Amino acid sequence: MTKTASADDLQKIASLIEDIEVAMLTSDDGGHLRSRPMVAAQDGFSGELFFFTHSSAPKVDEVRADSRVNVSYADAHHQNYVSLSGTASVERDPALVRAHWSEAMRTWFPKGVQDPDIAILKVVVQEAEYWDAPSSTMIHLYGYIKAVTTGTPPHPGGNEKLQLA
Amino acid sequence: MTKTASADDLQKIASLIEDIEVAMLTSDDGGHLRSRPMVAAQDGFSGELFFFTHSSAPKVDEVRADSRVNVSYADAHHQNYVSLSGTASVERDPALVRAHWSEAMRTWFPKGVQDPDIAILKVVVQEAEYWDAPSSTMIHLYGYIKAVTTGTPPHPGGNEKLQLA
């Protein structure tokens, strides 16, 4: 059952994303669905994600050909999982680059915001889904003993499907 | 640069998968790319992944309409990431179901292998890519200080692109 995302839902997703940090971004290269680790360059979440990228990277060509992407966050330790479905665009506006720049990015862009190959992959999220387990009840996805004895599948934290746009 | 996967490459992927365990499986629902957490029901990896599913689950309809999937594994703590690109099929052969069954699955299928809704999502992997950091050199994706001072981006563990089929 999909519901429209509330401010609380966005806050919940922001909190999950912030804790997990490294996402796997999946795009379609025309033949295969491929994913790679990426870290969003932003604080909070209000429906958009911004990732620095080299404009010559293969994923840039991929999203230009098919803009649909999935951004997933997985934290097996805390049993938190997030799926964000959206569309990606490649942005080169210097103001946007500067707004998301941090010195940490110098690893990939030694020339800083002036790097001629610097770009931002902007993802507008249309649908979000998350699965979270209450941190006070650390359950393992395969921690089936309780479930077998009680007959209740181990997902007290629930699963939310949200519509963002 | 993509190379053909060797037995050692498959062993490396098997070891990463076994340690991470929970994958995010991405499929195309016709409008969006969606992902959800799943655990493969198998030991080792030789190019195929087997996931139990309810045959009435939305992802079953999705892969019947478009069989291309991505299975990603992310372990931020150890900085290990795996992207597996392949095609999925829905299998209901009782022998296959029994071969992958374990009592842990009873959480989702209380009736066991006889459950009328039980099925296996079989993924044949065509391309694999992984990023791994040496465990003796715990580096953070944003641990840029060394990189800034030495000019070397933090990826000593390297990135392999592999062709499986």
mmCIF file of C-alpha atoms in Angstrom:
data_model
loop_
_atom_site.group_PDB
_atom_site.id
_atom_site.type_symbol
_atom_site.label_atom_id
_atom_site.label_comp_id
_atom_site.label_asym_id
_atom_site.label_seq_id
_atom_site.Cartn_x
_atom_site.Cartn_y
_atom_site.Cartn_z
ATOM 1 C CA MET A 1 0.000 0.000 0.000
ATOM 2 C CA THR A 2 1.636 3.230 -1.132
ATOM 3 C CA LYS A 3 0.880 6.466 0.717
ATOM 4 C CA THR A 4 1.985 10.023 0.101
ATOM 5 C CA ALA A 5 5.134 10.897 2.001
ATOM 6 C CA SER A 6 4.666 13.232 4.972
ATOM 7 C CA ALA A 7 7.309 15.500 6.519
ATOM 8 C CA ASP A 8 7.822 12.779 9.143
ATOM 9 C CA ASP A 9 8.413 10.181 6.422
ATOM 10 C CA LEU A 10 11.045 12.390 4.766
ATOM 11 C CA GLN A 11 12.662 12.903 8.164
ATOM 12 C CA LYS A 12 12.696 9.129 8.727
ATOM 13 C CA ILE A 13 14.354 8.539 5.348
ATOM 14 C CA ALA A 14 16.841 11.359 6.005
ATOM 15 C CA SER A 15 17.788 9.720 9.272
ATOM 16 C CA LEU A 16 18.235 6.253 7.712
ATOM 17 C CA ILE A 17 20.300 7.694 4.828
ATOM 18 C CA GLU A 18 22.495 9.721 7.134
ATOM 19 C CA ASP A 19 23.292 6.680 9.262
ATOM 20 C CA ILE A 20 24.041 4.358 6.323
ATOM 21 C CA GLU A 21 25.822 6.965 4.151
ATOM 22 C CA VAL A 22 27.067 4.737 1.297
ATOM 23 C CA ALA A 23 24.385 4.019 -1.302
ATOM 24 C CA MET A 24 24.369 1.654 -4.258
ATOM 25 C CA LEU A 25 23.149 3.570 -7.304
ATOM 26 C CA THR A 26 21.625 1.344 -9.985
ATOM 27 C CA SER A 27 21.196 2.447 -13.585
ATOM 28 C CA ASP A 28 20.461 0.758 -16.886
ATOM 29 C CA ASP A 29 23.402 0.657 -19.308
ATOM 30 C CA GLY A 30 21.121 -0.481 -22.127
ATOM 31 C CA GLY A 31 21.990 -4.126 -21.612
ATOM 32 C CA HIS A 32 22.325 -4.625 -17.877
ATOM 33 C CA LEU A 33 21.285 -3.027 -14.627
ATOM 34 C CA ARG A 34 24.534 -1.969 -12.932
ATOM 35 C CA SER A 35 25.196 -0.532 -9.498
ATOM 36 C CA ARG A 36 28.106 1.197 -7.795
ATOM 37 C CA PRO A 37 28.777 2.648 -4.340
ATOM 38 C CA MET A 38 28.206 6.401 -3.960
ATOM 39 C CA VAL A 39 27.886 8.909 -1.126
ATOM 40 C CA ALA A 40 25.378 11.755 -1.411
ATOM 41 C CA ALA A 41 26.878 15.225 -0.902
ATOM 42 C CA GLN A 42 24.215 16.836 1.241
ATOM 43 C CA ASP A 43 22.697 17.202 4.679
ATOM 44 C CA GLY A 44 19.180 15.911 5.191
ATOM 45 C CA PHE A 45 16.748 14.740 2.533
ATOM 46 C CA SER A 46 13.725 16.450 1.069
ATOM 47 C CA GLY A 47 13.159 14.385 -2.059
ATOM 48 C CA GLU A 48 16.396 14.969 -3.971
ATOM 49 C CA LEU A 49 19.869 13.429 -3.823
ATOM 50 C CA PHE A 50 23.082 15.006 -5.120
ATOM 51 C CA PHE A 51 26.154 12.939 -6.000
ATOM 52 C CA PHE A 52 29.427 14.268 -7.352
ATOM 53 C CA THR A 53 30.590 12.506 -10.488
ATOM 54 C CA HIS A 54 33.130 12.895 -13.252
ATOM 55 C CA SER A 55 31.166 14.002 -16.289
ATOM 56 C CA SER A 56 33.188 11.477 -18.339
ATOM 57 C CA ALA A 57 32.072 8.538 -16.120
ATOM 58 C CA PRO A 58 30.089 5.697 -17.775
ATOM 59 C CA LYS A 59 27.156 6.233 -15.403
ATOM 60 C CA VAL A 60 26.722 9.736 -16.842
ATOM 61 C CA ASP A 61 26.215 8.298 -20.321
ATOM 62 C CA GLU A 62 23.880 5.684 -18.849
ATOM 63 C CA VAL A 63 21.550 8.150 -17.155
ATOM 64 C CA ARG A 64 21.573 10.398 -20.232
ATOM 65 C CA ALA A 65 20.254 7.430 -22.248
ATOM 66 C CA ASP A 66 17.829 6.227 -19.530
ATOM 67 C CA SER A 67 17.350 8.550 -16.582
ATOM 68 C CA ARG A 68 15.667 6.009 -14.285
ATOM 69 C CA VAL A 69 17.748 4.985 -11.291
ATOM 70 C CA ASN A 70 17.417 3.228 -7.963
ATOM 71 C CA VAL A 71 19.380 4.368 -4.944
ATOM 72 C CA SER A 72 19.500 1.729 -2.214
ATOM 73 C CA TYR A 73 20.827 1.941 1.319
ATOM 74 C CA ALA A 74 21.495 -1.235 3.322
ATOM 75 C CA ASP A 75 22.639 -1.584 6.911
ATOM 76 C CA ALA A 76 22.623 -5.276 7.780
ATOM 77 C CA HIS A 77 23.868 -4.607 11.299
ATOM 78 C CA HIS A 78 20.815 -2.552 12.236
ATOM 79 C CA GLN A 79 18.497 -4.262 9.728
ATOM 80 C CA ASN A 80 17.615 -0.998 7.989
ATOM 81 C CA TYR A 81 17.009 -0.919 4.236
ATOM 82 C CA VAL A 82 15.879 1.899 1.938
ATOM 83 C CA SER A 83 14.917 1.854 -1.751
ATOM 84 C CA LEU A 84 14.602 5.205 -3.533
ATOM 85 C CA SER A 85 13.268 5.206 -7.097
ATOM 86 C CA GLY A 86 13.797 8.304 -9.192
ATOM 87 C CA THR A 87 15.196 9.965 -12.242
ATOM 88 C CA ALA A 88 18.726 11.303 -12.585
ATOM 89 C CA SER A 89 20.066 14.297 -14.467
ATOM 90 C CA VAL A 90 23.614 15.529 -14.976
ATOM 91 C CA GLU A 91 24.071 19.067 -13.708
ATOM 92 C CA ARG A 92 27.095 21.283 -14.347
ATOM 93 C CA ASP A 93 25.825 24.560 -12.923
ATOM 94 C CA PRO A 94 28.800 26.016 -10.994
ATOM 95 C CA ALA A 95 26.483 27.381 -8.280
ATOM 96 C CA LEU A 96 25.069 23.898 -7.655
ATOM 97 C CA VAL A 97 28.571 22.379 -7.630
ATOM 98 C CA ARG A 98 29.731 24.978 -5.101
ATOM 99 C CA ALA A 99 26.637 24.486 -2.938
ATOM 100 C CA HIS A 100 27.408 20.771 -2.473
ATOM 101 C CA TRP A 101 31.205 20.967 -2.460
ATOM 102 C CA SER A 102 33.171 19.916 0.595
ATOM 103 C CA GLU A 103 36.916 19.472 0.973
ATOM 104 C CA ALA A 104 36.358 15.694 1.180
ATOM 105 C CA MET A 105 35.617 15.793 -2.559
ATOM 106 C CA ARG A 106 39.178 16.919 -3.293
ATOM 107 C CA THR A 107 40.158 13.230 -3.265
ATOM 108 C CA TRP A 108 38.329 12.764 -6.527
ATOM 109 C CA PHE A 109 38.637 16.333 -7.828
ATOM 110 C CA PRO A 110 42.107 17.628 -6.934
ATOM 111 C CA LYS A 111 41.379 20.877 -8.814
ATOM 112 C CA GLY A 112 38.293 21.498 -6.676
ATOM 113 C CA VAL A 113 35.149 23.119 -8.030
ATOM 114 C CA GLN A 114 37.122 24.345 -11.047
ATOM 115 C CA ASP A 115 37.810 20.781 -12.219
ATOM 116 C CA PRO A 116 36.676 20.693 -15.868
ATOM 117 C CA ASP A 117 35.323 17.154 -15.409
ATOM 118 C CA ILE A 118 33.251 17.883 -12.295
ATOM 119 C CA ALA A 119 29.497 17.360 -12.404
ATOM 120 C CA ILE A 120 26.602 16.545 -10.146
ATOM 121 C CA LEU A 121 24.230 13.649 -10.616
ATOM 122 C CA LYS A 122 20.934 14.952 -9.295
ATOM 123 C CA VAL A 123 18.321 12.324 -8.442
ATOM 124 C CA VAL A 124 14.695 13.385 -8.028
ATOM 125 C CA VAL A 125 13.053 10.657 -5.963
ATOM 126 C CA GLN A 126 9.524 9.646 -6.939
ATOM 127 C CA GLU A 127 9.030 6.607 -4.730
ATOM 128 C CA ALA A 128 10.592 5.474 -1.507
ATOM 129 C CA GLU A 129 10.328 2.279 0.446
ATOM 130 C CA TYR A 130 12.000 1.343 3.676
ATOM 131 C CA TRP A 131 12.256 -1.583 6.040
ATOM 132 C CA ASP A 132 13.454 -0.887 9.524
ATOM 133 C CA ALA A 133 13.830 -2.964 12.632
ATOM 134 C CA PRO A 134 13.480 -1.406 16.066
ATOM 135 C CA SER A 135 16.992 -0.935 17.405
ATOM 136 C CA SER A 136 15.929 -2.210 20.803
ATOM 137 C CA THR A 137 14.974 -5.560 19.319
ATOM 138 C CA MET A 138 17.985 -6.611 17.309
ATOM 139 C CA ILE A 139 16.585 -9.293 15.085
ATOM 140 C CA HIS A 140 18.403 -11.078 12.351
ATOM 141 C CA LEU A 141 16.724 -11.505 8.971
ATOM 142 C CA TYR A 142 17.344 -15.200 9.434
ATOM 143 C CA GLY A 143 16.736 -15.086 13.173
ATOM 144 C CA TYR A 144 13.813 -17.360 12.723
ATOM 145 C CA ILE A 145 13.563 -19.123 16.050
ATOM 146 C CA LYS A 146 11.141 -16.661 17.593
ATOM 147 C CA ALA A 147 9.136 -16.564 14.396
ATOM 148 C CA VAL A 148 8.865 -20.324 14.181
ATOM 149 C CA THR A 149 7.750 -20.594 17.785
ATOM 150 C CA THR A 150 5.292 -17.683 17.611
ATOM 151 C CA GLY A 151 4.305 -17.904 13.972
ATOM 152 C CA THR A 152 5.067 -14.206 13.462
ATOM 153 C CA PRO A 153 7.536 -13.259 10.727
ATOM 154 C CA PRO A 154 10.358 -11.126 12.169
ATOM 155 C CA HIS A 155 9.439 -7.643 11.004
ATOM 156 C CA PRO A 156 8.076 -5.588 13.886
ATOM 157 C CA GLY A 157 9.659 -2.433 12.472
ATOM 158 C CA GLY A 158 7.494 -2.651 9.400
ATOM 159 C CA ASN A 159 7.787 -1.636 5.811
ATOM 160 C CA GLU A 160 6.567 1.664 4.334
ATOM 161 C CA LYS A 161 5.972 2.467 0.688
ATOM 162 C CA LEU A 162 5.897 6.175 -0.044
ATOM 163 C CA GLN A 163 5.012 8.366 -2.974
ATOM 164 C CA LEU A 164 7.122 11.500 -3.241
ATOM 165 C CA ALA A 165 6.309 13.006 -6.592
ATOM 166 C CA MET B 1 38.334 -2.876 -18.249
ATOM 167 C CA THR B 2 36.218 -6.026 -18.112
ATOM 168 C CA LYS B 3 37.917 -9.425 -17.919
ATOM 169 C CA THR B 4 36.528 -12.939 -17.935
ATOM 170 C CA ALA B 5 35.914 -14.221 -14.421
ATOM 171 C CA SER B 6 38.349 -16.878 -13.208
ATOM 172 C CA ALA B 7 37.701 -19.477 -10.502
ATOM 173 C CA ASP B 8 39.543 -17.155 -8.103
ATOM 174 C CA ASP B 9 37.241 -14.255 -9.050
ATOM 175 C CA LEU B 10 34.151 -16.385 -8.342
ATOM 176 C CA GLN B 11 35.678 -17.444 -5.031
ATOM 177 C CA LYS B 12 36.320 -13.784 -4.168
ATOM 178 C CA ILE B 13 32.711 -12.849 -4.955
ATOM 179 C CA ALA B 14 31.442 -15.882 -2.986
ATOM 180 C CA SER B 15 33.427 -14.740 0.000
ATOM 181 C CA LEU B 16 32.154 -11.124 -0.194
ATOM 182 C CA ILE B 17 28.550 -12.302 -0.619
ATOM 183 C CA GLU B 18 28.782 -14.749 2.266
ATOM 184 C CA ASP B 19 30.086 -12.062 4.600
ATOM 185 C CA ILE B 20 27.498 -9.425 3.615
ATOM 186 C CA GLU B 21 24.533 -11.827 3.286
ATOM 187 C CA VAL B 22 21.689 -9.332 2.725
ATOM 188 C CA ALA B 23 21.460 -8.127 -0.878
ATOM 189 C CA MET B 24 19.355 -5.405 -2.460
ATOM 190 C CA LEU B 25 17.688 -6.848 -5.553
ATOM 191 C CA THR B 26 16.742 -4.198 -8.127
ATOM 192 C CA SER B 27 14.195 -4.804 -10.871
ATOM 193 C CA ASP B 28 12.235 -2.670 -13.302
ATOM 194 C CA ASP B 29 8.510 -2.445 -12.577
ATOM 195 C CA GLY B 30 7.867 -0.804 -15.930
ATOM 196 C CA GLY B 31 7.942 2.690 -14.476
ATOM 197 C CA HIS B 32 10.615 2.687 -11.806
ATOM 198 C CA LEU B 33 13.676 0.746 -10.743
ATOM 199 C CA ARG B 34 12.833 -0.734 -7.328
ATOM 200 C CA SER B 35 14.950 -2.626 -4.849
ATOM 201 C CA ARG B 36 14.280 -4.732 -1.754
ATOM 202 C CA PRO B 37 16.413 -6.655 0.728
ATOM 203 C CA MET B 38 16.833 -10.370 0.071
ATOM 204 C CA VAL B 39 19.060 -13.195 1.282
ATOM 205 C CA ALA B 40 20.274 -15.818 -1.180
ATOM 206 C CA ALA B 41 19.495 -19.406 -0.141
ATOM 207 C CA GLN B 42 22.745 -21.116 -1.051
ATOM 208 C CA ASP B 43 26.314 -21.838 -0.087
ATOM 209 C CA GLY B 44 29.045 -20.437 -2.302
ATOM 210 C CA PHE B 45 28.641 -18.769 -5.696
ATOM 211 C CA SER B 46 29.369 -20.100 -9.153
ATOM 212 C CA GLY B 47 27.455 -17.607 -11.282
ATOM 213 C CA GLU B 48 23.889 -18.146 -10.082
ATOM 214 C CA LEU B 49 21.861 -16.851 -7.136
ATOM 215 C CA PHE B 50 18.727 -18.432 -5.693
ATOM 216 C CA PHE B 51 16.204 -16.463 -3.633
ATOM 217 C CA PHE B 52 12.990 -17.811 -2.146
ATOM 218 C CA THR B 53 9.941 -15.739 -3.007
ATOM 219 C CA HIS B 54 6.183 -15.927 -2.849
ATOM 220 C CA SER B 55 5.037 -16.508 -6.408
ATOM 221 C CA SER B 56 2.332 -13.871 -5.836
ATOM 222 C CA ALA B 57 4.918 -11.165 -4.921
ATOM 223 C CA PRO B 58 5.084 -8.032 -7.114
ATOM 224 C CA LYS B 59 8.763 -8.686 -7.939
ATOM 225 C CA VAL B 60 7.729 -11.944 -9.615
ATOM 226 C CA ASP B 61 5.465 -10.056 -12.019
ATOM 227 C CA GLU B 62 8.249 -7.510 -12.550
ATOM 228 C CA VAL B 63 10.900 -10.029 -13.587
ATOM 229 C CA ARG B 64 8.384 -11.855 -15.787
ATOM 230 C CA ALA B 65 7.862 -8.578 -17.677
ATOM 231 C CA ASP B 66 11.570 -7.595 -17.684
ATOM 232 C CA SER B 67 13.997 -10.240 -16.478
ATOM 233 C CA ARG B 68 16.986 -7.917 -16.005
ATOM 234 C CA VAL B 69 18.014 -7.410 -12.387
ATOM 235 C CA ASN B 70 20.880 -6.075 -10.316
ATOM 236 C CA VAL B 71 21.856 -7.702 -7.051
ATOM 237 C CA SER B 72 24.031 -5.445 -4.908
ATOM 238 C CA TYR B 73 25.873 -6.188 -1.692
ATOM 239 C CA ALA B 74 27.162 -3.346 0.492
ATOM 240 C CA ASP B 75 29.202 -3.531 3.671
ATOM 241 C CA ALA B 76 30.099 0.003 4.686
ATOM 242 C CA HIS B 77 31.953 -1.180 7.784
ATOM 243 C CA HIS B 78 34.497 -3.159 5.766
ATOM 244 C CA GLN B 79 34.166 -0.992 2.629
ATOM 245 C CA ASN B 80 33.210 -3.949 0.439
ATOM 246 C CA TYR B 81 30.719 -3.501 -2.409
ATOM 247 C CA VAL B 82 29.513 -5.926 -5.083
ATOM 248 C CA SER B 83 27.308 -5.346 -8.145
ATOM 249 C CA LEU B 84 25.948 -8.418 -9.932
ATOM 250 C CA SER B 85 24.066 -7.890 -13.210
ATOM 251 C CA GLY B 86 21.936 -10.719 -14.518
ATOM 252 C CA THR B 87 18.600 -12.074 -15.592
ATOM 253 C CA ALA B 88 16.015 -13.560 -13.272
ATOM 254 C CA SER B 89 13.541 -16.359 -13.807
ATOM 255 C CA VAL B 90 10.811 -17.734 -11.566
ATOM 256 C CA GLU B 91 11.279 -21.435 -10.879
ATOM 257 C CA ARG B 92 8.712 -23.724 -9.248
ATOM 258 C CA ASP B 93 10.429 -27.083 -9.724
ATOM 259 C CA PRO B 94 9.914 -28.950 -6.400
ATOM 260 C CA ALA B 95 13.388 -30.511 -6.651
ATOM 261 C CA LEU B 96 14.982 -27.042 -6.893
ATOM 262 C CA VAL B 97 12.852 -25.750 -4.012
ATOM 263 C CA ARG B 98 13.891 -28.727 -1.848
ATOM 264 C CA ALA B 99 17.559 -28.324 -2.796
ATOM 265 C CA HIS B 100 17.626 -24.744 -1.440
ATOM 266 C CA TRP B 101 15.217 -25.174 1.450
ATOM 267 C CA SER B 102 16.362 -24.630 5.020
ATOM 268 C CA GLU B 103 14.279 -24.465 8.186
ATOM 269 C CA ALA B 104 15.025 -20.717 8.369
ATOM 270 C CA MET B 105 12.624 -20.298 5.443
ATOM 271 C CA ARG B 106 9.712 -21.546 7.565
ATOM 272 C CA THR B 107 9.304 -17.963 8.805
ATOM 273 C CA TRP B 108 8.020 -16.970 5.394
ATOM 274 C CA PHE B 109 6.610 -20.344 4.362
ATOM 275 C CA PRO B 110 4.991 -21.981 7.420
ATOM 276 C CA LYS B 111 3.831 -24.906 5.277
ATOM 277 C CA GLY B 112 7.393 -25.616 4.171
ATOM 278 C CA VAL B 113 8.293 -26.834 0.679
ATOM 279 C CA GLN B 114 4.638 -27.798 0.121
ATOM 280 C CA ASP B 115 3.513 -24.149 0.372
ATOM 281 C CA PRO B 116 1.433 -23.529 -2.769
ATOM 282 C CA ASP B 117 2.868 -20.000 -3.081
ATOM 283 C CA ILE B 118 6.548 -20.981 -2.795
ATOM 284 C CA ALA B 119 8.897 -20.226 -5.684
ATOM 285 C CA ILE B 120 12.542 -19.527 -6.361
ATOM 286 C CA LEU B 121 13.854 -16.463 -8.116
ATOM 287 C CA LYS B 122 16.912 -17.715 -9.965
ATOM 288 C CA VAL B 123 19.384 -15.062 -11.104
ATOM 289 C CA VAL B 124 21.960 -15.956 -13.742
ATOM 290 C CA VAL B 125 24.753 -13.418 -13.354
ATOM 291 C CA GLN B 126 26.322 -12.081 -16.534
ATOM 292 C CA GLU B 127 28.503 -9.320 -15.144
ATOM 293 C CA ALA B 128 30.053 -8.722 -11.764
ATOM 294 C CA GLU B 129 31.906 -5.780 -10.331
ATOM 295 C CA TYR B 130 33.368 -5.365 -6.892
ATOM 296 C CA TRP B 131 35.183 -2.796 -4.825
ATOM 297 C CA ASP B 132 37.038 -4.010 -1.811
ATOM 298 C CA ALA B 133 39.285 -2.366 0.715
ATOM 299 C CA PRO B 134 42.031 -4.339 2.418
ATOM 300 C CA SER B 135 40.773 -5.144 5.903
ATOM 301 C CA SER B 136 44.143 -4.246 7.365
ATOM 302 C CA THR B 137 43.816 -0.682 6.113
ATOM 303 C CA MET B 138 40.425 0.464 7.294
ATOM 304 C CA ILE B 139 39.796 3.456 5.122
ATOM 305 C CA HIS B 140 36.650 5.474 5.043
ATOM 306 C CA LEU B 141 35.158 6.446 1.696
ATOM 307 C CA TYR B 142 35.384 9.998 2.925
ATOM 308 C CA GLY B 143 38.698 9.419 4.710
ATOM 309 C CA TYR B 144 40.349 11.819 2.390
ATOM 310 C CA ILE B 145 43.176 13.164 4.462
ATOM 311 C CA LYS B 146 45.746 10.649 3.278
ATOM 312 C CA ALA B 147 44.517 11.066 -0.265
ATOM 313 C CA VAL B 148 44.780 14.826 -0.159
ATOM 314 C CA THR B 149 48.299 14.701 1.233
ATOM 315 C CA THR B 150 49.517 11.961 -1.122
ATOM 316 C CA GLY B 151 47.321 12.712 -4.122
ATOM 317 C CA THR B 152 46.183 9.085 -4.283
ATOM 318 C CA PRO B 153 42.450 8.395 -4.146
ATOM 319 C CA PRO B 154 41.651 5.942 -1.324
ATOM 320 C CA HIS B 155 41.136 2.694 -3.166
ATOM 321 C CA PRO B 156 44.092 0.375 -2.619
ATOM 322 C CA GLY B 157 41.824 -2.673 -2.673
ATOM 323 C CA GLY B 158 40.858 -1.924 -6.237
ATOM 324 C CA ASN B 159 37.863 -2.459 -8.409
ATOM 325 C CA GLU B 160 37.330 -5.469 -10.676
ATOM 326 C CA LYS B 161 34.876 -5.751 -13.550
ATOM 327 C CA LEU B 162 34.136 -9.338 -14.532
ATOM 328 C CA GLN B 163 32.326 -11.057 -17.354
ATOM 329 C CA LEU B 164 30.580 -14.273 -16.298
ATOM 330 C CA ALA B 165 28.432 -15.295 -19.223
#
